[in-house]
Short mmCIF file of C-alpha atoms in Angstrom, two decimals:
data_model
loop_
_atom_site.label_atom_id
_atom_site.label_comp_id
_atom_site.label_asym_id
_atom_site.label_seq_id
_atom_site.Cartn_x
_atom_site.Cartn_y
_atom_site.Cartn_z
CA MET I 1 -27.22 -76.04 -12.41
CA ARG I 2 -27.63 -79.77 -12.00
CA ASP I 3 -25.36 -82.03 -14.03
CA ARG I 4 -27.62 -84.88 -14.94
CA ARG I 5 -26.61 -87.37 -17.57
CA LEU I 6 -27.61 -90.94 -18.28
CA VAL I 7 -24.97 -93.02 -20.03
CA MET I 8 -25.41 -96.61 -21.15
CA SER I 9 -22.35 -98.80 -21.14
CA ALA I 10 -21.18 -100.63 -24.22
CA ALA I 11 -21.65 -103.88 -22.34
CA ALA I 12 -25.30 -103.11 -21.75
CA ILE I 13 -26.08 -102.46 -25.40
CA VAL I 14 -24.63 -104.15 -28.45
CA ALA I 15 -23.80 -101.29 -30.79
CA ALA I 16 -22.80 -103.26 -33.88
CA SER I 17 -24.12 -101.44 -36.93
CA ILE I 18 -24.44 -102.31 -40.58
CA GLY I 19 -25.84 -99.75 -43.01
CA PHE I 20 -27.99 -101.07 -45.80
CA ILE I 21 -29.43 -100.14 -49.16
CA PRO I 22 -32.47 -102.13 -50.32
CA GLY I 23 -31.61 -104.68 -52.95
CA THR I 24 -27.86 -104.03 -52.97
CA ALA I 25 -24.98 -105.89 -51.39
CA GLN I 26 -22.59 -104.07 -49.09
CA ALA I 27 -19.10 -103.78 -50.53
CA ALA I 28 -15.90 -101.96 -49.65
CA ASP I 29 -16.16 -98.29 -50.56
CA PRO I 30 -13.50 -97.28 -53.12
CA VAL I 31 -14.64 -93.66 -53.23
CA LYS I 32 -13.15 -91.17 -50.80
CA PRO I 33 -16.00 -89.17 -49.20
CA ALA I 34 -16.16 -85.58 -50.39
CA ALA I 35 -16.67 -82.83 -47.84
CA GLN I 36 -19.01 -80.01 -48.77
CA ALA I 37 -18.25 -76.65 -47.21
CA ALA I 38 -21.13 -75.10 -45.27
CA GLY I 39 -23.06 -72.64 -47.41
CA ALA I 40 -25.10 -71.22 -44.53
CA PRO I 41 -24.25 -69.81 -41.08
CA ALA I 42 -24.47 -71.89 -37.93
CA VAL I 43 -27.97 -72.57 -36.71
CA ASP I 44 -28.87 -69.83 -34.23
CA PRO I 45 -31.65 -70.77 -31.78
CA ALA I 46 -32.54 -67.12 -31.22
CA LYS I 47 -33.77 -66.87 -34.83
CA GLY I 48 -36.46 -69.48 -34.37
CA ALA I 49 -37.20 -69.86 -30.66
CA ALA I 50 -40.63 -68.29 -30.83
CA ALA I 51 -42.66 -69.51 -27.87
CA GLY I 52 -39.92 -70.26 -25.37
CA PHE I 53 -37.70 -67.22 -25.67
CA GLY I 54 -40.19 -64.64 -24.51
CA THR I 55 -39.51 -61.29 -22.87
CA PHE I 56 -41.32 -60.52 -19.61
CA THR I 57 -41.60 -56.97 -18.28
CA SER I 58 -42.71 -55.30 -15.06
CA ALA I 59 -45.25 -52.51 -14.77
CA ALA I 60 -44.03 -49.18 -16.14
CA THR I 61 -45.79 -47.06 -13.51
CA GLY I 62 -43.90 -45.54 -10.60
CA SER I 63 -42.83 -42.42 -8.79
CA ALA I 64 -41.38 -39.48 -10.68
CA GLN I 65 -38.62 -39.41 -8.06
CA LEU I 66 -37.71 -43.09 -8.29
CA ASN I 67 -39.00 -45.62 -10.83
CA LEU I 68 -37.49 -49.07 -11.37
CA PHE I 69 -38.20 -51.07 -14.54
CA LEU I 70 -37.50 -54.78 -15.12
CA SER I 71 -37.24 -56.72 -18.38
CA ALA I 72 -36.42 -60.44 -18.30
CA ARG I 73 -35.58 -62.40 -21.45
CA ALA I 74 -35.08 -66.13 -21.57
CA SER I 75 -31.46 -66.85 -22.55
CA SER I 76 -31.43 -70.65 -22.29
CA ALA I 77 -33.70 -73.52 -21.31
CA HIS I 78 -33.23 -72.74 -17.59
CA GLY I 79 -31.85 -69.21 -17.66
CA PHE I 80 -32.78 -65.53 -17.99
CA GLU I 81 -31.07 -62.22 -18.54
CA LEU I 82 -32.66 -59.52 -16.35
CA THR I 83 -32.33 -55.89 -17.37
CA THR I 84 -32.84 -53.33 -14.58
CA SER I 85 -33.10 -49.62 -15.29
CA LEU I 86 -33.99 -46.47 -13.32
CA ASN I 87 -35.48 -43.12 -14.25
CA ARG I 88 -32.65 -41.33 -12.47
CA ALA I 89 -29.16 -40.78 -13.85
CA ALA I 90 -27.38 -40.09 -10.55
CA PRO I 91 -26.37 -41.18 -8.08
CA PRO I 92 -26.10 -44.94 -8.85
CA LEU I 93 -28.22 -46.96 -6.43
CA ASP I 94 -28.11 -50.55 -5.21
CA THR I 95 -30.93 -52.81 -6.42
CA THR I 96 -31.61 -56.09 -4.59
CA ILE I 97 -32.93 -58.89 -6.80
CA ASP I 98 -34.90 -61.79 -5.36
CA TRP I 99 -34.94 -64.44 -8.11
CA GLY I 100 -37.87 -66.34 -6.60
CA ASP I 101 -35.94 -69.55 -6.02
CA GLY I 102 -34.41 -68.67 -2.66
CA THR I 103 -31.43 -66.77 -4.06
CA THR I 104 -30.77 -63.02 -4.06
CA GLU I 105 -28.09 -60.66 -5.33
CA THR I 106 -27.42 -56.94 -5.43
CA VAL I 107 -26.57 -54.89 -8.52
CA THR I 108 -25.89 -51.20 -9.00
CA SER I 109 -28.40 -49.39 -11.23
CA SER I 110 -28.63 -45.93 -12.69
CA GLY I 111 -30.74 -44.17 -15.27
CA ALA I 112 -27.55 -43.52 -17.18
CA TRP I 113 -27.26 -47.18 -18.19
CA GLU I 114 -29.04 -50.51 -18.09
CA THR I 115 -27.75 -53.24 -15.82
CA ARG I 116 -27.93 -56.80 -17.17
CA THR I 117 -27.73 -59.79 -14.84
CA LYS I 118 -27.93 -63.49 -15.78
CA HIS I 119 -29.45 -66.21 -13.65
CA THR I 120 -29.96 -69.95 -14.18
CA TYR I 121 -32.72 -71.84 -12.37
CA LYS I 122 -32.01 -75.34 -11.18
CA GLN I 123 -35.63 -76.38 -11.73
CA LEU I 124 -37.88 -75.65 -14.70
CA GLY I 125 -41.12 -73.77 -14.14
CA GLY I 126 -42.52 -70.34 -13.33
CA TYR I 127 -40.89 -67.80 -11.00
CA THR I 128 -41.61 -64.30 -9.72
CA ILE I 129 -38.57 -62.03 -9.86
CA LYS I 130 -38.79 -59.18 -7.34
CA ALA I 131 -36.39 -56.23 -7.30
CA THR I 132 -36.17 -53.38 -4.81
CA VAL I 133 -34.18 -50.13 -5.07
CA VAL I 134 -33.76 -47.71 -2.16
CA ASP I 135 -32.61 -44.07 -2.29
CA PRO I 136 -31.35 -43.34 1.26
CA ALA I 137 -30.80 -39.65 0.50
CA LEU I 138 -34.45 -39.01 -0.40
CA GLY I 139 -35.88 -41.76 1.78
CA THR I 140 -37.73 -43.33 -1.18
CA GLN I 141 -37.83 -46.81 -2.64
CA ASP I 142 -39.48 -48.72 -5.49
CA THR I 143 -40.24 -52.42 -5.82
CA LYS I 144 -41.17 -54.15 -9.07
CA GLU I 145 -42.04 -57.74 -9.94
CA VAL I 146 -42.01 -59.74 -13.13
CA ARG I 147 -43.38 -63.24 -13.62
CA VAL I 148 -41.30 -65.50 -15.89
CA GLU I 149 -41.63 -69.00 -17.38
CA THR I 150 -38.56 -71.02 -18.33
CA ALA I 151 -38.10 -71.71 -22.03
CA GLY I 152 -37.23 -75.38 -21.53
CA SER I 153 -39.56 -78.33 -21.02
CA GLU I 154 -39.00 -81.93 -19.98
CA PHE I 155 -40.59 -85.13 -21.26
CA THR I 156 -43.31 -87.25 -19.67
CA PRO I 157 -44.10 -90.59 -21.37
CA TYR I 158 -47.72 -91.25 -22.25
CA GLY I 159 -49.37 -94.20 -23.91
CA PRO I 160 -48.84 -94.95 -26.74
CA THR I 161 -52.44 -93.76 -27.24
CA ARG I 162 -54.45 -92.90 -30.35
CA LEU I 163 -55.71 -89.30 -30.15
CA LEU I 164 -56.83 -88.82 -33.76
CA ASP I 165 -58.26 -91.03 -36.47
CA THR I 166 -60.39 -89.33 -39.09
CA ARG I 167 -61.49 -92.73 -40.41
CA SER I 168 -63.46 -93.40 -37.23
CA GLY I 169 -64.06 -89.89 -35.92
CA THR I 170 -61.60 -90.27 -33.01
CA GLY I 171 -60.50 -86.80 -31.92
CA ALA I 172 -62.15 -85.04 -34.86
CA VAL I 173 -65.18 -85.09 -37.13
CA LYS I 174 -65.35 -88.39 -39.01
CA GLY I 175 -64.23 -88.03 -42.60
CA LYS I 176 -61.19 -87.14 -44.65
CA VAL I 177 -59.39 -83.82 -44.27
CA ASN I 178 -59.97 -81.80 -47.44
CA GLY I 179 -57.12 -80.61 -49.60
CA TYR I 180 -55.37 -77.45 -48.39
CA SER I 181 -57.31 -77.64 -45.13
CA SER I 182 -56.56 -78.43 -41.48
CA THR I 183 -58.05 -80.48 -38.69
CA ARG I 184 -57.61 -79.41 -35.08
CA LEU I 185 -56.53 -81.88 -32.40
CA LYS I 186 -56.92 -81.24 -28.69
CA VAL I 187 -53.77 -82.20 -26.78
CA ALA I 188 -53.61 -80.31 -23.47
CA GLY I 189 -56.37 -81.55 -21.16
CA ASN I 190 -57.15 -84.51 -23.41
CA GLY I 191 -57.44 -87.69 -21.34
CA GLY I 192 -54.56 -87.81 -18.87
CA ILE I 193 -52.50 -85.13 -20.64
CA PRO I 194 -52.35 -82.10 -18.33
CA THR I 195 -53.13 -78.54 -19.28
CA GLY I 196 -50.16 -76.28 -19.88
CA VAL I 197 -48.08 -78.72 -21.92
CA THR I 198 -45.72 -76.95 -24.31
CA ALA I 199 -45.08 -79.65 -26.91
CA VAL I 200 -46.20 -83.16 -27.78
CA ALA I 201 -44.63 -86.23 -29.40
CA LEU I 202 -47.04 -87.59 -32.01
CA ASN I 203 -46.66 -90.36 -34.53
CA VAL I 204 -48.67 -88.92 -37.43
CA THR I 205 -49.81 -91.15 -40.30
CA VAL I 206 -51.43 -90.14 -43.58
CA THR I 207 -53.45 -92.81 -45.40
CA ASN I 208 -56.12 -93.33 -48.09
CA THR I 209 -54.31 -90.89 -50.37
CA THR I 210 -55.40 -90.36 -53.98
CA SER I 211 -52.74 -87.86 -55.06
CA GLY I 212 -49.44 -86.48 -53.84
CA GLY I 213 -48.97 -83.88 -51.13
CA HIS I 214 -47.58 -83.17 -47.70
CA VAL I 215 -48.70 -82.77 -44.08
CA SER I 216 -47.59 -80.00 -41.71
CA VAL I 217 -48.21 -80.10 -37.95
CA PHE I 218 -48.05 -76.85 -35.98
CA ALA I 219 -49.33 -75.05 -32.88
CA SER I 220 -52.86 -73.75 -33.03
CA GLY I 221 -52.97 -69.96 -33.20
CA THR I 222 -49.63 -69.67 -35.02
CA THR I 223 -48.81 -69.12 -38.68
CA ARG I 224 -48.63 -72.34 -40.65
CA PRO I 225 -44.96 -73.01 -41.47
CA THR I 226 -43.64 -73.68 -44.95
CA ALA I 227 -41.82 -76.73 -43.58
CA SER I 228 -43.53 -80.11 -43.92
CA ASN I 229 -43.48 -83.19 -41.69
CA ILE I 230 -44.73 -85.88 -44.10
CA ASN I 231 -44.58 -86.25 -47.88
CA PHE I 232 -46.89 -88.71 -49.62
CA GLU I 233 -47.96 -90.04 -53.02
CA ALA I 234 -51.21 -91.53 -54.28
CA GLY I 235 -52.00 -94.84 -52.60
CA GLN I 236 -49.35 -94.48 -49.91
CA THR I 237 -49.68 -94.84 -46.14
CA VAL I 238 -46.83 -92.83 -44.59
CA PRO I 239 -46.00 -92.23 -40.89
CA ASN I 240 -43.56 -89.79 -39.33
CA LEU I 241 -42.78 -88.81 -35.77
CA VAL I 242 -43.53 -85.16 -35.00
CA ILE I 243 -42.51 -83.12 -31.95
CA ALA I 244 -44.99 -80.26 -32.25
CA GLN I 245 -45.54 -77.12 -30.24
CA VAL I 246 -48.94 -76.97 -28.56
CA GLY I 247 -50.92 -73.77 -28.95
CA ALA I 248 -52.00 -71.58 -26.06
CA ASP I 249 -55.50 -73.08 -26.42
CA GLY I 250 -54.11 -76.62 -26.03
CA TYR I 251 -54.53 -77.63 -29.69
CA VAL I 252 -52.31 -78.53 -32.62
CA GLU I 253 -53.33 -78.32 -36.27
CA LEU I 254 -52.65 -80.93 -38.93
CA TYR I 255 -52.64 -79.45 -42.43
CA ASN I 256 -53.23 -81.44 -45.62
CA GLY I 257 -51.02 -79.80 -48.24
CA GLY I 258 -52.36 -81.90 -51.13
CA TRP I 259 -55.15 -81.33 -53.65
CA GLU I 260 -57.25 -84.31 -52.59
CA PRO I 261 -58.73 -85.35 -49.19
CA VAL I 262 -56.74 -87.71 -46.95
CA ASP I 263 -57.22 -89.54 -43.67
CA LEU I 264 -54.97 -88.59 -40.76
CA ILE I 265 -54.01 -90.59 -37.67
CA ALA I 266 -52.08 -89.30 -34.64
CA ASP I 267 -50.76 -91.44 -31.78
CA VAL I 268 -49.27 -89.74 -28.72
CA THR I 269 -46.26 -91.21 -26.91
CA GLY I 270 -45.47 -88.33 -24.55
CA HIS I 271 -45.63 -84.62 -23.85
CA PHE I 272 -43.33 -81.81 -22.71
CA GLY I 273 -43.99 -79.34 -19.91
CA ARG I 274 -42.25 -76.84 -17.64
CA GLN I 275 -41.81 -79.18 -14.73
CA GLU I 276 -39.20 -81.70 -13.65
CA ALA I 277 -39.78 -84.93 -15.57
CA GLY I 278 -37.41 -86.60 -18.04
CA GLY I 279 -34.45 -84.76 -19.48
CA TYR I 280 -32.88 -85.92 -22.73
CA ALA I 281 -29.41 -87.42 -23.17
CA PRO I 282 -28.38 -87.85 -26.83
CA GLN I 283 -25.88 -90.32 -28.17
CA ALA I 284 -24.40 -91.36 -31.49
CA PRO I 285 -26.84 -93.86 -33.08
CA ALA I 286 -26.21 -97.40 -31.82
CA ARG I 287 -27.77 -100.46 -33.45
CA VAL I 288 -29.39 -102.55 -30.73
CA VAL I 289 -31.44 -104.90 -32.93
CA ASP I 290 -30.93 -106.35 -36.39
CA THR I 291 -32.92 -109.51 -37.04
CA ARG I 292 -30.94 -110.15 -40.25
CA ASN I 293 -27.82 -111.07 -38.27
CA GLY I 294 -29.20 -111.75 -34.79
CA THR I 295 -28.05 -108.53 -33.12
CA GLY I 296 -30.04 -108.07 -29.91
CA THR I 297 -32.58 -110.81 -30.63
CA GLN I 298 -33.07 -114.10 -32.42
CA ARG I 299 -31.69 -114.19 -35.94
CA GLY I 300 -34.30 -114.26 -38.68
CA PRO I 301 -37.40 -112.28 -39.69
CA VAL I 302 -40.04 -111.55 -37.09
CA ALA I 303 -42.99 -113.85 -37.73
CA GLY I 304 -46.31 -112.42 -38.78
CA GLN I 305 -48.25 -111.31 -35.69
CA GLY I 306 -45.07 -112.10 -33.75
CA SER I 307 -42.95 -109.91 -31.48
CA PHE I 308 -39.67 -109.67 -29.62
CA THR I 309 -38.55 -107.90 -26.43
CA VAL I 310 -35.20 -106.20 -25.98
CA LYS I 311 -33.47 -104.14 -23.29
CA VAL I 312 -32.64 -100.70 -24.68
CA ALA I 313 -32.15 -98.49 -21.61
CA PRO I 314 -30.44 -98.61 -18.20
CA PRO I 315 -32.27 -98.30 -14.87
CA GLY I 316 -33.86 -94.90 -14.35
CA ALA I 317 -34.80 -94.28 -17.96
CA THR I 318 -38.45 -93.45 -18.58
CA ALA I 319 -38.41 -93.45 -22.40
CA VAL I 320 -36.07 -93.85 -25.36
CA ALA I 321 -35.64 -92.22 -28.75
CA LEU I 322 -35.20 -94.81 -31.49
CA ASN I 323 -35.00 -95.16 -35.24
CA VAL I 324 -36.94 -98.27 -36.25
CA THR I 325 -36.63 -99.76 -39.74
CA VAL I 326 -38.53 -102.60 -41.39
CA THR I 327 -36.95 -104.33 -44.37
CA ASN I 328 -37.62 -107.43 -46.47
CA PRO I 329 -41.34 -107.53 -45.56
CA GLN I 330 -43.23 -110.26 -47.40
CA GLU I 331 -46.54 -108.38 -47.34
CA ALA I 332 -48.07 -105.08 -46.23
CA GLY I 333 -48.38 -104.38 -42.52
CA HIS I 334 -47.17 -102.25 -39.63
CA LEU I 335 -44.88 -102.35 -36.61
CA THR I 336 -45.96 -101.34 -33.11
CA VAL I 337 -43.36 -100.42 -30.47
CA HIS I 338 -44.51 -100.33 -26.85
CA PRO I 339 -43.25 -100.76 -23.25
CA ALA I 340 -42.39 -104.35 -22.41
CA GLY I 341 -44.81 -106.06 -20.06
CA GLU I 342 -47.84 -104.22 -21.42
CA ALA I 343 -50.40 -105.36 -23.96
CA ALA I 344 -49.76 -104.14 -27.49
CA PRO I 345 -51.78 -100.98 -28.16
CA THR I 346 -53.81 -100.34 -31.31
CA THR I 347 -51.30 -97.70 -32.41
CA SER I 348 -48.65 -98.17 -35.10
CA ASN I 349 -45.15 -96.73 -35.59
CA VAL I 350 -44.05 -97.95 -39.03
CA ASN I 351 -46.32 -98.79 -41.98
CA PHE I 352 -44.99 -100.76 -44.95
CA SER I 353 -45.90 -102.61 -48.12
CA ALA I 354 -44.40 -105.83 -49.51
CA GLY I 355 -40.72 -105.49 -50.33
CA GLN I 356 -40.44 -101.97 -48.93
CA THR I 357 -37.70 -100.67 -46.61
CA VAL I 358 -39.13 -97.98 -44.33
CA ALA I 359 -37.67 -96.18 -41.30
CA ASN I 360 -39.43 -94.03 -38.72
CA SER I 361 -38.33 -92.27 -35.56
CA VAL I 362 -39.96 -93.53 -32.40
CA ILE I 363 -40.18 -92.11 -28.88
CA VAL I 364 -41.57 -94.78 -26.60
CA PRO I 365 -41.83 -95.36 -22.83
CA VAL I 366 -39.83 -98.31 -21.54
CA GLY I 367 -40.90 -101.10 -19.24
CA LYS I 368 -39.65 -101.35 -15.67
CA ASP I 369 -36.48 -103.15 -16.77
CA GLY I 370 -35.68 -100.71 -19.57
CA GLU I 371 -37.21 -103.04 -22.15
CA ILE I 372 -39.42 -102.47 -25.17
CA THR I 373 -41.44 -104.86 -27.31
CA VAL I 374 -41.68 -104.65 -31.09
CA ARG I 375 -44.67 -106.35 -32.70
CA ASN I 376 -45.04 -107.23 -36.38
CA GLY I 377 -48.66 -106.46 -37.25
CA ALA I 378 -48.45 -108.13 -40.67
CA TRP I 379 -49.43 -111.73 -41.30
CA ALA I 380 -46.10 -112.52 -42.94
CA PRO I 381 -42.48 -112.20 -41.66
CA SER I 382 -40.37 -109.03 -41.81
CA ASP I 383 -36.86 -108.05 -40.73
CA VAL I 384 -36.54 -105.27 -38.15
CA ILE I 385 -33.65 -102.93 -37.28
CA VAL I 386 -33.68 -100.75 -34.13
CA GLU I 387 -31.17 -97.99 -33.41
CA LEU I 388 -30.96 -96.12 -30.10
CA VAL I 389 -30.33 -92.37 -30.43
CA GLY I 390 -31.09 -91.11 -26.91
CA THR I 391 -32.74 -91.63 -23.53
CA TYR I 392 -35.09 -89.66 -21.29
CA SER I 393 -34.63 -89.84 -17.51
CA THR I 394 -34.61 -87.79 -14.33
CA ALA I 395 -30.81 -88.17 -14.39
CA SER I 396 -30.49 -86.27 -17.69
CA ALA I 397 -30.48 -82.49 -18.04
CA GLY I 398 -31.53 -81.86 -21.65
CA ALA I 399 -34.66 -79.67 -21.67
CA TYR I 400 -36.53 -79.21 -24.94
CA VAL I 401 -36.92 -75.75 -26.47
CA PRO I 402 -39.23 -75.60 -29.52
CA MET I 403 -38.50 -73.24 -32.40
CA ALA I 404 -40.49 -71.78 -35.22
CA PRO I 405 -39.37 -74.16 -38.00
CA VAL I 406 -36.30 -72.98 -39.92
CA ARG I 407 -35.17 -74.44 -43.25
CA GLN I 408 -31.44 -74.84 -42.81
CA ILE I 409 -30.41 -77.00 -45.76
CA ASP I 410 -31.97 -77.30 -49.22
CA THR I 411 -29.59 -78.64 -51.84
CA ARG I 412 -32.12 -77.79 -54.57
CA GLU I 413 -31.23 -74.14 -54.01
CA SER I 414 -27.82 -72.98 -55.19
CA TRP I 415 -27.46 -70.62 -52.22
CA SER I 416 -27.97 -73.35 -49.64
CA LYS I 417 -25.14 -75.86 -49.52
CA GLY I 418 -25.08 -76.84 -53.19
CA PRO I 419 -25.18 -80.46 -54.46
CA TRP I 420 -25.24 -83.33 -51.99
CA PRO I 421 -22.20 -85.46 -52.86
CA THR I 422 -22.82 -89.14 -53.55
CA ARG I 423 -21.11 -91.39 -51.00
CA GLY I 424 -20.13 -88.16 -49.25
CA TYR I 425 -21.54 -85.70 -46.76
CA LEU I 426 -22.57 -82.14 -45.99
CA TRP I 427 -21.55 -80.69 -42.65
CA GLN I 428 -23.65 -78.18 -40.75
CA ALA I 429 -22.50 -76.03 -37.85
CA PHE I 430 -24.85 -75.58 -34.90
CA SER I 431 -24.78 -73.27 -31.90
CA VAL I 432 -22.31 -74.55 -29.32
CA GLU I 433 -24.59 -74.45 -26.26
CA GLN I 434 -27.08 -77.11 -27.37
CA GLU I 435 -26.78 -80.86 -26.83
CA ALA I 436 -29.04 -82.15 -29.60
CA TRP I 437 -31.30 -80.85 -32.36
CA VAL I 438 -34.75 -81.93 -33.51
CA LEU I 439 -34.69 -82.00 -37.31
CA ASN I 440 -37.03 -83.12 -40.06
CA THR I 441 -34.91 -84.54 -42.87
CA THR I 442 -36.31 -85.05 -46.37
CA VAL I 443 -34.63 -86.69 -49.35
CA THR I 444 -36.09 -85.98 -52.79
CA ASN I 445 -35.22 -86.07 -56.53
CA THR I 446 -33.72 -89.51 -55.98
CA ARG I 447 -32.16 -91.33 -58.93
CA GLY I 448 -31.43 -94.65 -57.27
CA ALA I 449 -31.58 -96.46 -53.92
CA GLY I 450 -29.75 -95.19 -50.86
CA PHE I 451 -29.95 -94.24 -47.22
CA LEU I 452 -29.25 -91.18 -45.08
CA SER I 453 -26.90 -91.23 -42.10
CA VAL I 454 -26.78 -88.38 -39.58
CA ALA I 455 -23.82 -88.28 -37.17
CA PRO I 456 -21.69 -85.83 -35.16
CA ASP I 457 -18.65 -84.49 -37.02
CA PRO I 458 -15.24 -84.86 -35.27
CA ASN I 459 -14.13 -81.58 -36.88
CA SER I 460 -15.01 -78.04 -35.85
CA PRO I 461 -16.11 -75.30 -38.29
CA GLY I 462 -12.65 -73.80 -37.75
CA ASP I 463 -11.02 -77.02 -38.98
CA TYR I 464 -12.91 -76.69 -42.25
CA ALA I 465 -12.08 -72.99 -42.48
CA ASP I 466 -8.33 -73.54 -42.17
CA LYS I 467 -8.44 -76.77 -44.23
CA THR I 468 -7.18 -79.02 -41.46
CA ALA I 469 -10.37 -81.08 -41.21
CA ARG I 470 -9.93 -84.83 -41.48
CA THR I 471 -12.45 -87.00 -43.30
CA PRO I 472 -14.88 -88.46 -40.73
CA GLU I 473 -15.31 -92.19 -40.48
CA ARG I 474 -18.29 -93.26 -42.54
CA PRO I 475 -21.28 -93.97 -40.24
CA VAL I 476 -23.18 -97.20 -40.68
CA SER I 477 -26.51 -96.23 -39.12
CA SER I 478 -29.47 -95.22 -41.28
CA ALA I 479 -31.95 -92.41 -40.57
CA LEU I 480 -34.11 -93.06 -43.63
CA ASN I 481 -34.06 -95.17 -46.80
CA TRP I 482 -35.15 -94.28 -50.32
CA THR I 483 -35.57 -95.75 -53.77
CA ALA I 484 -35.48 -94.06 -57.18
CA GLY I 485 -38.12 -91.41 -57.75
CA LYS I 486 -39.34 -91.26 -54.14
CA THR I 487 -39.50 -88.41 -51.64
CA VAL I 488 -38.98 -89.65 -48.08
CA ALA I 489 -39.00 -87.75 -44.76
CA ASN I 490 -38.08 -88.72 -41.21
CA LEU I 491 -37.53 -86.92 -37.92
CA VAL I 492 -33.97 -87.04 -36.59
CA GLN I 493 -32.86 -86.15 -33.05
CA ALA I 494 -29.26 -85.37 -33.89
CA SER I 495 -26.48 -85.18 -31.34
CA ALA I 496 -24.29 -82.15 -31.97
CA GLY I 497 -21.24 -83.88 -30.52
CA VAL I 498 -18.31 -82.08 -28.91
CA ASN I 499 -17.76 -79.72 -31.86
CA SER I 500 -21.42 -78.74 -32.49
CA ASN I 501 -21.09 -80.00 -36.07
CA VAL I 502 -23.44 -82.52 -37.68
CA ASP I 503 -22.83 -84.49 -40.90
CA PHE I 504 -25.54 -85.57 -43.35
CA TRP I 505 -24.30 -88.50 -45.43
CA ASN I 506 -25.63 -89.54 -48.84
CA GLN I 507 -25.03 -93.29 -48.59
CA GLY I 508 -26.22 -93.96 -52.13
CA TRP I 509 -24.35 -94.13 -55.41
CA ASP I 510 -26.70 -91.74 -57.22
CA ARG I 511 -27.55 -88.07 -56.81
CA ALA I 512 -30.36 -86.92 -54.56
CA ASP I 513 -31.43 -83.71 -52.87
CA LEU I 514 -31.53 -83.11 -49.12
CA VAL I 515 -33.81 -80.77 -47.18
CA VAL I 516 -33.32 -80.20 -43.43
CA ASP I 517 -35.80 -78.25 -41.29
CA VAL I 518 -34.97 -77.37 -37.67
CA PHE I 519 -37.87 -77.66 -35.19
CA GLY I 520 -36.13 -77.31 -31.81
CA TYR I 521 -33.26 -78.39 -29.62
CA TYR I 522 -32.28 -79.81 -26.23
CA ASP I 523 -30.36 -77.55 -23.84
CA ASN I 524 -28.56 -78.48 -20.60
CA GLU I 525 -28.31 -74.92 -19.26
#
């Protein structure tokens, strides 16, 4: 298995970070953070990995004297567990397995038991596993084949390009999407996007809203999940990054979970497929731009219709995962993030109104020097904060595995974690094999202003169990910001760290509720 990892030096990126709450000054924190014991088991990818973790079987037909049967189940992004079984109990016979990638091995099989063998492919894709068993005493043999597809996918940058705009009829019938209805968007085979893609990175925006509701994005042909991607109120324009599975027919569906019609916009920034492209390397969030103090660019708000360019990735990176925040805007507008050296596209990443602080996750291709450009589409100045959370490159091994969405944390329910402590955190254990997790975080029932921080926990679940856990250092990055009475969602690509534990910090002084839905993960194996 290749060991590919892209690491950016501290000298290459300024990682100074200052958390912020709209309208409040930052002061020393006199309150010791309170740990909240996990109220749910560790996230298990096997419980939600619907499309990727398939089971592939050989034909059941064969000789009455000798019949070999194969069953292969994906066990990781690159790996499978092959079960071989015979219709004869004795004597045990040797079975030669050709894995389809130039490697072979021999196992002993018998009808008295099943033989399980694990194999990891160096390259993603499809393979034909061929197994042959020979009975020298009877002079008979049987050969069976099974075709498998790896569960993992790697990322190819694209665009940014607008695929859907119901206001103009781009990608769908012109007109709003009715309440409790869906619109279908073609992804695979659309423009330069190839057929066979497994997932897509879309910046989805809801606008022209007249009442509250939510939007869910999911693979065509699958059951609509209860998890949501965007929450909105009347009169709001709200974006959120979505990494969505693509249906077998190449479509995704966008569901309007409100009573009244809304307009939907979807901009693609890349797609995932079972071929070698860009693997993902997560990192703890690092602030690379803050125009309020001059981190990474000129100090001071970005002028209306103005832009700045900043290096965010080392050589070899094809795209980056960011959290981009606008604050102190003097009027309504939007931000557009795009590869440096290219003309600004018509797409948008963050939409805002005057005085609003809004964050949104962004996956964007980088220019040839690892640079991006951020453009302020408003006519008046705004401050901008950019945090780097990961990179995509051929040197990185993290392959994406989508899951059927799983609600892991909901502090509104007494059985799931309990209250979210103010100025404290909830910790969540994750499976140890995964490098990073794709989460949709939502904060609701807010009583004041605050912001969410998501960071790896230095403690293990065992440390909490035996009460030896030490209080983590308070993170200063922000994943999303809220004000009183608002429900706010944002996608988070969270690094699991060395202990596979992730903390969710309530960086406000007032109570709020937290909901975390798991949509997939990145796996190196």
